[in-house]
Amino acid sequence: MDLDGKTILLTGASGGIGSVTAAELLAQGAHVIAHYASRREDAEAACSHAPPDRWTTIQADLSQPGGARALWRDAHQWAERIDTVVVNAATMPETHLDGDDEQWDEGWERTLRVNVLEPASLVREAVRHFVANGGGTLIGLSSWAAERGSAIPQLSAYAASKAAVRNLLQTIARNYARDGVLAYVVAPGIVRTPLSEISATYRGGIDAVNAMLAMGAMVEPIEVARLIAFLAAGTVPNLTGGTIDVNGASHIR
């Protein structure tokens, strides 16, 4: 996983998977542009063990139209050439079927904006950059919920958004492979992050969640981070278009 000389734009670098991924990419030699929405300190902490000339943090609000284009513009100012974009940032508001209309509409609109519409704009900018520069790599974080639906009914918007991310990257992979653009989908199961620990309350608590998993434990964020680093290295280009499941055999397809 030699990432020396590669510049990687990572969205959501202050979160559970994102912060660990930022640290891993830097450990493997990459230059990292770490995006955050509001938690700058967490993004900086994730990168702080690497020399400061190899990383930067950029704030962008992906809940607002145009947020991704602003992020790309600022990232491109820091690095003329970007080799890989990791679409990781996401939100998970509840959308109850039996809730009020305002909550439903706001939840779906926010989910689609943060998880689909702005990532799609970022992917568009990246693909045009990659085609003009001889290629590049896209890695998108989907979810096992995109494959089987969410077991939590109030997370229907989240599950649908993750299916959209998968299909977007599959379409890019299929149509831009000859331009040197690689696109991979990573579909984790339940990753041990603060957000997952909170959502575990809907399933009876962390012990109950672990009991239903084939390996008896949630996925550790470092495993997802290592997979992202491996894909960013570009050593298996014919894996482009593929979806890699990371769920400890709890969902086999």
PDB file of N, CA and C in Angstrom, residues 86-190:
ATOM      1  N   VAL A  86     -11.942  10.166  -1.830  1.00  0.00           N
ATOM      2  CA  VAL A  86     -12.673   9.217  -0.998  1.00  0.00           C
ATOM      3  C   VAL A  86     -13.943   9.896  -0.513  1.00  0.00           C
ATOM      4  N   VAL A  87     -15.080   9.407  -0.963  1.00  0.00           N
ATOM      5  CA  VAL A  87     -16.381   9.973  -0.601  1.00  0.00           C
ATOM      6  C   VAL A  87     -16.867   9.238   0.641  1.00  0.00           C
ATOM      7  N   ASN A  88     -16.627   9.845   1.777  1.00  0.00           N
ATOM      8  CA  ASN A  88     -16.921   9.191   3.051  1.00  0.00           C
ATOM      9  C   ASN A  88     -17.970   9.936   3.879  1.00  0.00           C
ATOM     10  N   ALA A  89     -17.999  11.252   3.832  1.00  0.00           N
ATOM     11  CA  ALA A  89     -18.909  12.033   4.677  1.00  0.00           C
ATOM     12  C   ALA A  89     -20.362  11.638   4.424  1.00  0.00           C
ATOM     13  N   ALA A  90     -21.116  11.531   5.499  1.00  0.00           N
ATOM     14  CA  ALA A  90     -22.527  11.160   5.374  1.00  0.00           C
ATOM     15  C   ALA A  90     -23.275  11.599   6.615  1.00  0.00           C
ATOM     16  N   THR A  91     -24.582  11.668   6.485  1.00  0.00           N
ATOM     17  CA  THR A  91     -25.447  11.983   7.610  1.00  0.00           C
ATOM     18  C   THR A  91     -26.528  10.921   7.711  1.00  0.00           C
ATOM     19  N   MET A  92     -27.134  10.802   8.899  1.00  0.00           N
ATOM     20  CA  MET A  92     -28.106   9.736   9.133  1.00  0.00           C
ATOM     21  C   MET A  92     -29.292  10.250   9.952  1.00  0.00           C
ATOM     22  N   PRO A  93     -30.012  11.252   9.463  1.00  0.00           N
ATOM     23  CA  PRO A  93     -31.184  11.714  10.219  1.00  0.00           C
ATOM     24  C   PRO A  93     -32.311  10.691  10.167  1.00  0.00           C
ATOM     25  N   GLU A  94     -33.123  10.694  11.191  1.00  0.00           N
ATOM     26  CA  GLU A  94     -34.247   9.766  11.236  1.00  0.00           C
ATOM     27  C   GLU A  94     -35.404  10.280  10.382  1.00  0.00           C
ATOM     28  N   THR A  95     -36.025   9.375   9.664  1.00  0.00           N
ATOM     29  CA  THR A  95     -37.198   9.697   8.848  1.00  0.00           C
ATOM     30  C   THR A  95     -38.286   8.669   9.192  1.00  0.00           C
ATOM     31  N   HIS A  96     -39.087   8.997  10.176  1.00  0.00           N
ATOM     32  CA  HIS A  96     -40.112   8.073  10.657  1.00  0.00           C
ATOM     33  C   HIS A  96     -41.302   8.060   9.701  1.00  0.00           C
ATOM     34  N   LEU A  97     -41.734   6.876   9.341  1.00  0.00           N
ATOM     35  CA  LEU A  97     -42.920   6.753   8.497  1.00  0.00           C
ATOM     36  C   LEU A  97     -44.154   7.323   9.193  1.00  0.00           C
ATOM     37  N   ASP A  98     -44.189   7.183  10.513  1.00  0.00           N
ATOM     38  CA  ASP A  98     -45.350   7.682  11.250  1.00  0.00           C
ATOM     39  C   ASP A  98     -45.076   9.039  11.896  1.00  0.00           C
ATOM     40  N   GLY A  99     -43.996   9.712  11.477  1.00  0.00           N
ATOM     41  CA  GLY A  99     -43.698  11.037  11.993  1.00  0.00           C
ATOM     42  C   GLY A  99     -44.462  12.111  11.234  1.00  0.00           C
ATOM     43  N   ASP A 100     -44.184  13.369  11.592  1.00  0.00           N
ATOM     44  CA  ASP A 100     -44.884  14.442  10.891  1.00  0.00           C
ATOM     45  C   ASP A 100     -44.225  14.708   9.539  1.00  0.00           C
ATOM     46  N   ASP A 101     -44.957  15.390   8.669  1.00  0.00           N
ATOM     47  CA  ASP A 101     -44.495  15.624   7.308  1.00  0.00           C
ATOM     48  C   ASP A 101     -43.220  16.464   7.272  1.00  0.00           C
ATOM     49  N   GLU A 102     -43.129  17.440   8.161  1.00  0.00           N
ATOM     50  CA  GLU A 102     -41.959  18.321   8.158  1.00  0.00           C
ATOM     51  C   GLU A 102     -40.681  17.544   8.483  1.00  0.00           C
ATOM     52  N   GLN A 103     -40.764  16.679   9.487  1.00  0.00           N
ATOM     53  CA  GLN A 103     -39.593  15.874   9.827  1.00  0.00           C
ATOM     54  C   GLN A 103     -39.220  14.955   8.673  1.00  0.00           C
ATOM     55  N   TRP A 104     -40.191  14.344   8.055  1.00  0.00           N
ATOM     56  CA  TRP A 104     -39.949  13.441   6.921  1.00  0.00           C
ATOM     57  C   TRP A 104     -39.266  14.185   5.777  1.00  0.00           C
ATOM     58  N   ASP A 105     -39.838  15.313   5.380  1.00  0.00           N
ATOM     59  CA  ASP A 105     -39.280  16.066   4.253  1.00  0.00           C
ATOM     60  C   ASP A 105     -37.880  16.577   4.558  1.00  0.00           C
ATOM     61  N   GLU A 106     -37.691  17.127   5.745  1.00  0.00           N
ATOM     62  CA  GLU A 106     -36.378  17.660   6.099  1.00  0.00           C
ATOM     63  C   GLU A 106     -35.330  16.551   6.173  1.00  0.00           C
ATOM     64  N   GLY A 107     -35.713  15.404   6.715  1.00  0.00           N
ATOM     65  CA  GLY A 107     -34.781  14.292   6.834  1.00  0.00           C
ATOM     66  C   GLY A 107     -34.332  13.769   5.483  1.00  0.00           C
ATOM     67  N   TRP A 108     -35.280  13.582   4.585  1.00  0.00           N
ATOM     68  CA  TRP A 108     -34.944  13.091   3.251  1.00  0.00           C
ATOM     69  C   TRP A 108     -34.126  14.120   2.478  1.00  0.00           C
ATOM     70  N   GLU A 109     -34.516  15.372   2.557  1.00  0.00           N
ATOM     71  CA  GLU A 109     -33.790  16.403   1.816  1.00  0.00           C
ATOM     72  C   GLU A 109     -32.354  16.540   2.314  1.00  0.00           C
ATOM     73  N   ARG A 110     -32.154  16.517   3.618  1.00  0.00           N
ATOM     74  CA  ARG A 110     -30.802  16.623   4.161  1.00  0.00           C
ATOM     75  C   ARG A 110     -29.972  15.394   3.797  1.00  0.00           C
ATOM     76  N   THR A 111     -30.586  14.220   3.923  1.00  0.00           N
ATOM     77  CA  THR A 111     -29.863  12.987   3.603  1.00  0.00           C
ATOM     78  C   THR A 111     -29.423  12.976   2.147  1.00  0.00           C
ATOM     79  N   LEU A 112     -30.315  13.308   1.256  1.00  0.00           N
ATOM     80  CA  LEU A 112     -29.966  13.274  -0.169  1.00  0.00           C
ATOM     81  C   LEU A 112     -28.951  14.356  -0.514  1.00  0.00           C
ATOM     82  N   ARG A 113     -29.039  15.507   0.126  1.00  0.00           N
ATOM     83  CA  ARG A 113     -28.071  16.578  -0.157  1.00  0.00           C
ATOM     84  C   ARG A 113     -26.666  16.172   0.293  1.00  0.00           C
ATOM     85  N   VAL A 114     -26.553  15.705   1.539  1.00  0.00           N
ATOM     86  CA  VAL A 114     -25.231  15.396   2.097  1.00  0.00           C
ATOM     87  C   VAL A 114     -24.667  14.095   1.536  1.00  0.00           C
ATOM     88  N   ASN A 115     -25.519  13.096   1.376  1.00  0.00           N
ATOM     89  CA  ASN A 115     -25.041  11.763   1.013  1.00  0.00           C
ATOM     90  C   ASN A 115     -25.012  11.492  -0.480  1.00  0.00           C
ATOM     91  N   VAL A 116     -25.789  12.264  -1.265  1.00  0.00           N
ATOM     92  CA  VAL A 116     -25.887  11.956  -2.696  1.00  0.00           C
ATOM     93  C   VAL A 116     -25.583  13.168  -3.579  1.00  0.00           C
ATOM     94  N   LEU A 117     -26.321  14.253  -3.411  1.00  0.00           N
ATOM     95  CA  LEU A 117     -26.220  15.351  -4.371  1.00  0.00           C
ATOM     96  C   LEU A 117     -24.857  16.028  -4.336  1.00  0.00           C
ATOM     97  N   GLU A 118     -24.376  16.369  -3.137  1.00  0.00           N
ATOM     98  CA  GLU A 118     -23.053  16.993  -3.080  1.00  0.00           C
ATOM     99  C   GLU A 118     -21.929  16.006  -3.412  1.00  0.00           C
ATOM    100  N   PRO A 119     -21.984  14.755  -2.936  1.00  0.00           N
ATOM    101  CA  PRO A 119     -20.992  13.794  -3.410  1.00  0.00           C
ATOM    102  C   PRO A 119     -20.995  13.620  -4.923  1.00  0.00           C
ATOM    103  N   ALA A 120     -22.178  13.648  -5.543  1.00  0.00           N
ATOM    104  CA  ALA A 120     -22.231  13.524  -6.996  1.00  0.00           C
ATOM    105  C   ALA A 120     -21.525  14.696  -7.671  1.00  0.00           C
ATOM    106  N   SER A 121     -21.691  15.899  -7.125  1.00  0.00           N
ATOM    107  CA  SER A 121     -20.984  17.052  -7.679  1.00  0.00           C
ATOM    108  C   SER A 121     -19.481  16.914  -7.499  1.00  0.00           C
ATOM    109  N   LEU A 122     -19.063  16.396  -6.350  1.00  0.00           N
ATOM    110  CA  LEU A 122     -17.637  16.191  -6.116  1.00  0.00           C
ATOM    111  C   LEU A 122     -17.080  15.138  -7.062  1.00  0.00           C
ATOM    112  N   VAL A 123     -17.813  14.072  -7.263  1.00  0.00           N
ATOM    113  CA  VAL A 123     -17.394  13.023  -8.198  1.00  0.00           C
ATOM    114  C   VAL A 123     -17.278  13.597  -9.614  1.00  0.00           C
ATOM    115  N   ARG A 124     -18.231  14.433  -9.986  1.00  0.00           N
ATOM    116  CA  ARG A 124     -18.189  15.055 -11.318  1.00  0.00           C
ATOM    117  C   ARG A 124     -16.919  15.872 -11.502  1.00  0.00           C
ATOM    118  N   GLU A 125     -16.590  16.692 -10.506  1.00  0.00           N
ATOM    119  CA  GLU A 125     -15.368  17.491 -10.587  1.00  0.00           C
ATOM    120  C   GLU A 125     -14.133  16.585 -10.672  1.00  0.00           C
ATOM    121  N   ALA A 126     -14.135  15.525  -9.865  1.00  0.00           N
ATOM    122  CA  ALA A 126     -12.984  14.629  -9.840  1.00  0.00           C
ATOM    123  C   ALA A 126     -12.813  13.908 -11.165  1.00  0.00           C
ATOM    124  N   VAL A 127     -13.894  13.414 -11.735  1.00  0.00           N
ATOM    125  CA  VAL A 127     -13.792  12.676 -12.999  1.00  0.00           C
ATOM    126  C   VAL A 127     -13.250  13.571 -14.105  1.00  0.00           C
ATOM    127  N   ARG A 128     -13.736  14.792 -14.185  1.00  0.00           N
ATOM    128  CA  ARG A 128     -13.224  15.706 -15.214  1.00  0.00           C
ATOM    129  C   ARG A 128     -11.725  15.970 -15.006  1.00  0.00           C
ATOM    130  N   HIS A 129     -11.322  16.095 -13.752  1.00  0.00           N
ATOM    131  CA  HIS A 129      -9.901  16.297 -13.427  1.00  0.00           C
ATOM    132  C   HIS A 129      -9.094  15.056 -13.789  1.00  0.00           C
ATOM    133  N   PHE A 130      -9.607  13.872 -13.461  1.00  0.00           N
ATOM    134  CA  PHE A 130      -8.890  12.638 -13.752  1.00  0.00           C
ATOM    135  C   PHE A 130      -8.734  12.423 -15.260  1.00  0.00           C
ATOM    136  N   VAL A 131      -9.803  12.640 -16.006  1.00  0.00           N
ATOM    137  CA  VAL A 131      -9.740  12.442 -17.455  1.00  0.00           C
ATOM    138  C   VAL A 131      -8.702  13.366 -18.080  1.00  0.00           C
ATOM    139  N   ALA A 132      -8.633  14.592 -17.594  1.00  0.00           N
ATOM    140  CA  ALA A 132      -7.678  15.556 -18.145  1.00  0.00           C
ATOM    141  C   ALA A 132      -6.243  15.265 -17.737  1.00  0.00           C
ATOM    142  N   ASN A 133      -6.064  14.451 -16.686  1.00  0.00           N
ATOM    143  CA  ASN A 133      -4.723  14.217 -16.152  1.00  0.00           C
ATOM    144  C   ASN A 133      -4.282  12.762 -16.222  1.00  0.00           C
ATOM    145  N   GLY A 134      -4.935  11.984 -17.068  1.00  0.00           N
ATOM    146  CA  GLY A 134      -4.475  10.619 -17.291  1.00  0.00           C
ATOM    147  C   GLY A 134      -4.979   9.576 -16.320  1.00  0.00           C
ATOM    148  N   GLY A 135      -5.986   9.917 -15.512  1.00  0.00           N
ATOM    149  CA  GLY A 135      -6.586   8.915 -14.644  1.00  0.00           C
ATOM    150  C   GLY A 135      -6.621   9.325 -13.187  1.00  0.00           C
ATOM    151  N   GLY A 136      -7.290   8.504 -12.404  1.00  0.00           N
ATOM    152  CA  GLY A 136      -7.426   8.748 -10.980  1.00  0.00           C
ATOM    153  C   GLY A 136      -8.372   7.728 -10.372  1.00  0.00           C
ATOM    154  N   THR A 137      -8.576   7.827  -9.068  1.00  0.00           N
ATOM    155  CA  THR A 137      -9.347   6.818  -8.342  1.00  0.00           C
ATOM    156  C   THR A 137     -10.431   7.453  -7.490  1.00  0.00           C
ATOM    157  N   LEU A 138     -11.600   6.849  -7.537  1.00  0.00           N
ATOM    158  CA  LEU A 138     -12.724   7.218  -6.679  1.00  0.00           C
ATOM    159  C   LEU A 138     -13.033   6.050  -5.756  1.00  0.00           C
ATOM    160  N   ILE A 139     -13.236   6.338  -4.491  1.00  0.00           N
ATOM    161  CA  ILE A 139     -13.637   5.323  -3.526  1.00  0.00           C
ATOM    162  C   ILE A 139     -14.836   5.864  -2.769  1.00  0.00           C
ATOM    163  N   GLY A 140     -15.943   5.171  -2.825  1.00  0.00           N
ATOM    164  CA  GLY A 140     -17.158   5.636  -2.168  1.00  0.00           C
ATOM    165  C   GLY A 140     -17.574   4.694  -1.054  1.00  0.00           C
ATOM    166  N   LEU A 141     -17.959   5.264   0.078  1.00  0.00           N
ATOM    167  CA  LEU A 141     -18.457   4.470   1.204  1.00  0.00           C
ATOM    168  C   LEU A 141     -19.956   4.275   1.051  1.00  0.00           C
ATOM    169  N   SER A 142     -20.338   3.052   0.812  1.00  0.00           N
ATOM    170  CA  SER A 142     -21.749   2.689   0.782  1.00  0.00           C
ATOM    171  C   SER A 142     -22.082   2.014   2.111  1.00  0.00           C
ATOM    172  N   SER A 143     -22.891   0.976   2.092  1.00  0.00           N
ATOM    173  CA  SER A 143     -23.288   0.299   3.327  1.00  0.00           C
ATOM    174  C   SER A 143     -23.964  -1.007   2.970  1.00  0.00           C
ATOM    175  N   TRP A 144     -23.937  -1.951   3.909  1.00  0.00           N
ATOM    176  CA  TRP A 144     -24.716  -3.162   3.659  1.00  0.00           C
ATOM    177  C   TRP A 144     -26.198  -2.850   3.610  1.00  0.00           C
ATOM    178  N   ALA A 145     -26.600  -1.705   4.166  1.00  0.00           N
ATOM    179  CA  ALA A 145     -28.007  -1.299   4.076  1.00  0.00           C
ATOM    180  C   ALA A 145     -28.426  -1.033   2.637  1.00  0.00           C
ATOM    181  N   ALA A 146     -27.458  -0.688   1.772  1.00  0.00           N
ATOM    182  CA  ALA A 146     -27.771  -0.476   0.366  1.00  0.00           C
ATOM    183  C   ALA A 146     -28.088  -1.784  -0.339  1.00  0.00           C
ATOM    184  N   GLU A 147     -27.599  -2.888   0.212  1.00  0.00           N
ATOM    185  CA  GLU A 147     -27.790  -4.194  -0.413  1.00  0.00           C
ATOM    186  C   GLU A 147     -29.031  -4.912   0.102  1.00  0.00           C
ATOM    187  N   ARG A 148     -29.377  -4.672   1.356  1.00  0.00           N
ATOM    188  CA  ARG A 148     -30.454  -5.451   1.964  1.00  0.00           C
ATOM    189  C   ARG A 148     -31.532  -4.609   2.622  1.00  0.00           C
ATOM    190  N   GLY A 149     -31.382  -3.272   2.586  1.00  0.00           N
ATOM    191  CA  GLY A 149     -32.291  -2.393   3.299  1.00  0.00           C
ATOM    192  C   GLY A 149     -31.881  -2.296   4.746  1.00  0.00           C
ATOM    193  N   SER A 150     -32.276  -1.229   5.404  1.00  0.00           N
ATOM    194  CA  SER A 150     -31.925  -1.049   6.806  1.00  0.00           C
ATOM    195  C   SER A 150     -32.872  -1.846   7.703  1.00  0.00           C
ATOM    196  N   ALA A 151     -32.309  -2.415   8.760  1.00  0.00           N
ATOM    197  CA  ALA A 151     -33.133  -3.107   9.747  1.00  0.00           C
ATOM    198  C   ALA A 151     -33.856  -2.134  10.658  1.00  0.00           C
ATOM    199  N   ILE A 152     -33.502  -0.838  10.558  1.00  0.00           N
ATOM    200  CA  ILE A 152     -34.130   0.203  11.369  1.00  0.00           C
ATOM    201  C   ILE A 152     -35.030   1.029  10.452  1.00  0.00           C
ATOM    202  N   PRO A 153     -36.343   0.968  10.599  1.00  0.00           N
ATOM    203  CA  PRO A 153     -37.241   1.586   9.624  1.00  0.00           C
ATOM    204  C   PRO A 153     -37.070   3.087   9.469  1.00  0.00           C
ATOM    205  N   GLN A 154     -36.656   3.774  10.533  1.00  0.00           N
ATOM    206  CA  GLN A 154     -36.506   5.224  10.430  1.00  0.00           C
ATOM    207  C   GLN A 154     -35.224   5.647   9.710  1.00  0.00           C
ATOM    208  N   LEU A 155     -34.450   4.688   9.220  1.00  0.00           N
ATOM    209  CA  LEU A 155     -33.243   4.995   8.460  1.00  0.00           C
ATOM    210  C   LEU A 155     -33.404   4.647   6.982  1.00  0.00           C
ATOM    211  N   SER A 156     -34.620   4.712   6.495  1.00  0.00           N
ATOM    212  CA  SER A 156     -34.868   4.386   5.086  1.00  0.00           C
ATOM    213  C   SER A 156     -34.168   5.360   4.151  1.00  0.00           C
ATOM    214  N   ALA A 157     -34.117   6.633   4.512  1.00  0.00           N
ATOM    215  CA  ALA A 157     -33.450   7.621   3.656  1.00  0.00           C
ATOM    216  C   ALA A 157     -31.962   7.338   3.571  1.00  0.00           C
ATOM    217  N   TYR A 158     -31.364   6.981   4.696  1.00  0.00           N
ATOM    218  CA  TYR A 158     -29.935   6.657   4.708  1.00  0.00           C
ATOM    219  C   TYR A 158     -29.653   5.453   3.810  1.00  0.00           C
ATOM    220  N   ALA A 159     -30.436   4.390   3.946  1.00  0.00           N
ATOM    221  CA  ALA A 159     -30.223   3.194   3.135  1.00  0.00           C
ATOM    222  C   ALA A 159     -30.347   3.506   1.652  1.00  0.00           C
ATOM    223  N   ALA A 160     -31.362   4.288   1.297  1.00  0.00           N
ATOM    224  CA  ALA A 160     -31.557   4.646  -0.111  1.00  0.00           C
ATOM    225  C   ALA A 160     -30.398   5.480  -0.642  1.00  0.00           C
ATOM    226  N   SER A 161     -29.884   6.374   0.199  1.00  0.00           N
ATOM    227  CA  SER A 161     -28.775   7.228  -0.247  1.00  0.00           C
ATOM    228  C   SER A 161     -27.511   6.414  -0.500  1.00  0.00           C
ATOM    229  N   LYS A 162     -27.285   5.395   0.314  1.00  0.00           N
ATOM    230  CA  LYS A 162     -26.097   4.575   0.137  1.00  0.00           C
ATOM    231  C   LYS A 162     -26.192   3.699  -1.108  1.00  0.00           C
ATOM    232  N   ALA A 163     -27.407   3.317  -1.479  1.00  0.00           N
ATOM    233  CA  ALA A 163     -27.593   2.608  -2.735  1.00  0.00           C
ATOM    234  C   ALA A 163     -27.300   3.529  -3.920  1.00  0.00           C
ATOM    235  N   ALA A 164     -27.666   4.803  -3.790  1.00  0.00           N
ATOM    236  CA  ALA A 164     -27.395   5.775  -4.850  1.00  0.00           C
ATOM    237  C   ALA A 164     -25.897   5.995  -5.037  1.00  0.00           C
ATOM    238  N   VAL A 165     -25.158   6.070  -3.931  1.00  0.00           N
ATOM    239  CA  VAL A 165     -23.699   6.225  -4.012  1.00  0.00           C
ATOM    240  C   VAL A 165     -23.090   5.049  -4.761  1.00  0.00           C
ATOM    241  N   ARG A 166     -23.520   3.855  -4.415  1.00  0.00           N
ATOM    242  CA  ARG A 166     -23.000   2.658  -5.099  1.00  0.00           C
ATOM    243  C   ARG A 166     -23.253   2.731  -6.604  1.00  0.00           C
ATOM    244  N   ASN A 167     -24.472   3.053  -6.985  1.00  0.00           N
ATOM    245  CA  ASN A 167     -24.817   3.068  -8.402  1.00  0.00           C
ATOM    246  C   ASN A 167     -24.086   4.168  -9.150  1.00  0.00           C
ATOM    247  N   LEU A 168     -23.888   5.316  -8.504  1.00  0.00           N
ATOM    248  CA  LEU A 168     -23.140   6.404  -9.124  1.00  0.00           C
ATOM    249  C   LEU A 168     -21.726   5.950  -9.468  1.00  0.00           C
ATOM    250  N   LEU A 169     -21.039   5.320  -8.530  1.00  0.00           N
ATOM    251  CA  LEU A 169     -19.660   4.910  -8.778  1.00  0.00           C
ATOM    252  C   LEU A 169     -19.589   3.756  -9.768  1.00  0.00           C
ATOM    253  N   GLN A 170     -20.578   2.879  -9.754  1.00  0.00           N
ATOM    254  CA  GLN A 170     -20.613   1.819 -10.753  1.00  0.00           C
ATOM    255  C   GLN A 170     -20.746   2.399 -12.166  1.00  0.00           C
ATOM    256  N   THR A 171     -21.559   3.419 -12.287  1.00  0.00           N
ATOM    257  CA  THR A 171     -21.742   4.065 -13.594  1.00  0.00           C
ATOM    258  C   THR A 171     -20.461   4.741 -14.051  1.00  0.00           C
ATOM    259  N   ILE A 172     -19.764   5.414 -13.134  1.00  0.00           N
ATOM    260  CA  ILE A 172     -18.490   6.037 -13.487  1.00  0.00           C
ATOM    261  C   ILE A 172     -17.488   4.972 -13.907  1.00  0.00           C
ATOM    262  N   ALA A 173     -17.402   3.893 -13.138  1.00  0.00           N
ATOM    263  CA  ALA A 173     -16.448   2.822 -13.453  1.00  0.00           C
ATOM    264  C   ALA A 173     -16.696   2.266 -14.850  1.00  0.00           C
ATOM    265  N   ARG A 174     -17.940   2.052 -15.162  1.00  0.00           N
ATOM    266  CA  ARG A 174     -18.283   1.420 -16.445  1.00  0.00           C
ATOM    267  C   ARG A 174     -17.981   2.328 -17.634  1.00  0.00           C
ATOM    268  N   ASN A 175     -18.161   3.615 -17.450  1.00  0.00           N
ATOM    269  CA  ASN A 175     -18.066   4.523 -18.590  1.00  0.00           C
ATOM    270  C   ASN A 175     -16.723   5.223 -18.740  1.00  0.00           C
ATOM    271  N   TYR A 176     -15.894   5.197 -17.691  1.00  0.00           N
ATOM    272  CA  TYR A 176     -14.632   5.938 -17.764  1.00  0.00           C
ATOM    273  C   TYR A 176     -13.404   5.071 -17.526  1.00  0.00           C
ATOM    274  N   ALA A 177     -13.579   3.762 -17.582  1.00  0.00           N
ATOM    275  CA  ALA A 177     -12.444   2.867 -17.349  1.00  0.00           C
ATOM    276  C   ALA A 177     -11.329   3.099 -18.361  1.00  0.00           C
ATOM    277  N   ARG A 178     -11.667   3.321 -19.613  1.00  0.00           N
ATOM    278  CA  ARG A 178     -10.644   3.501 -20.645  1.00  0.00           C
ATOM    279  C   ARG A 178      -9.936   4.847 -20.536  1.00  0.00           C
ATOM    280  N   ASP A 179     -10.476   5.729 -19.717  1.00  0.00           N
ATOM    281  CA  ASP A 179      -9.806   7.004 -19.451  1.00  0.00           C
ATOM    282  C   ASP A 179      -8.904   6.922 -18.223  1.00  0.00           C
ATOM    283  N   GLY A 180      -8.789   5.728 -17.666  1.00  0.00           N
ATOM    284  CA  GLY A 180      -7.940   5.552 -16.501  1.00  0.00           C
ATOM    285  C   GLY A 180      -8.604   5.905 -15.186  1.00  0.00           C
ATOM    286  N   VAL A 181      -9.919   6.058 -15.192  1.00  0.00           N
ATOM    287  CA  VAL A 181     -10.655   6.388 -13.965  1.00  0.00           C
ATOM    288  C   VAL A 181     -11.137   5.093 -13.321  1.00  0.00           C
ATOM    289  N   LEU A 182     -10.674   4.844 -12.109  1.00  0.00           N
ATOM    290  CA  LEU A 182     -11.080   3.668 -11.354  1.00  0.00           C
ATOM    291  C   LEU A 182     -12.075   4.088 -10.282  1.00  0.00           C
ATOM    292  N   ALA A 183     -13.073   3.249 -10.032  1.00  0.00           N
ATOM    293  CA  ALA A 183     -14.090   3.581  -9.028  1.00  0.00           C
ATOM    294  C   ALA A 183     -14.439   2.326  -8.243  1.00  0.00           C
ATOM    295  N   TYR A 184     -14.322   2.428  -6.941  1.00  0.00           N
ATOM    296  CA  TYR A 184     -14.586   1.297  -6.056  1.00  0.00           C
ATOM    297  C   TYR A 184     -15.644   1.682  -5.020  1.00  0.00           C
ATOM    298  N   VAL A 185     -16.415   0.689  -4.606  1.00  0.00           N
ATOM    299  CA  VAL A 185     -17.434   0.884  -3.576  1.00  0.00           C
ATOM    300  C   VAL A 185     -17.071   0.012  -2.370  1.00  0.00           C
ATOM    301  N   VAL A 186     -17.014   0.621  -1.210  1.00  0.00           N
ATOM    302  CA  VAL A 186     -16.780  -0.101   0.040  1.00  0.00           C
ATOM    303  C   VAL A 186     -18.085  -0.113   0.816  1.00  0.00           C
ATOM    304  N   ALA A 187     -18.561  -1.304   1.152  1.00  0.00           N
ATOM    305  CA  ALA A 187     -19.863  -1.445   1.815  1.00  0.00           C
ATOM    306  C   ALA A 187     -19.683  -2.085   3.187  1.00  0.00           C
ATOM    307  N   PRO A 188     -19.440  -1.282   4.222  1.00  0.00           N
ATOM    308  CA  PRO A 188     -19.284  -1.853   5.563  1.00  0.00           C
ATOM    309  C   PRO A 188     -20.616  -2.293   6.154  1.00  0.00           C
ATOM    310  N   GLY A 189     -20.500  -3.213   7.119  1.00  0.00           N
ATOM    311  CA  GLY A 189     -21.646  -3.540   7.953  1.00  0.00           C
ATOM    312  C   GLY A 189     -21.712  -2.538   9.093  1.00  0.00           C
ATOM    313  N   ILE A 190     -21.814  -3.025  10.313  1.00  0.00           N
ATOM    314  CA  ILE A 190     -21.873  -2.125  11.464  1.00  0.00           C
ATOM    315  C   ILE A 190     -20.447  -1.886  11.948  1.00  0.00           C
TER     316      ILE A 190
END
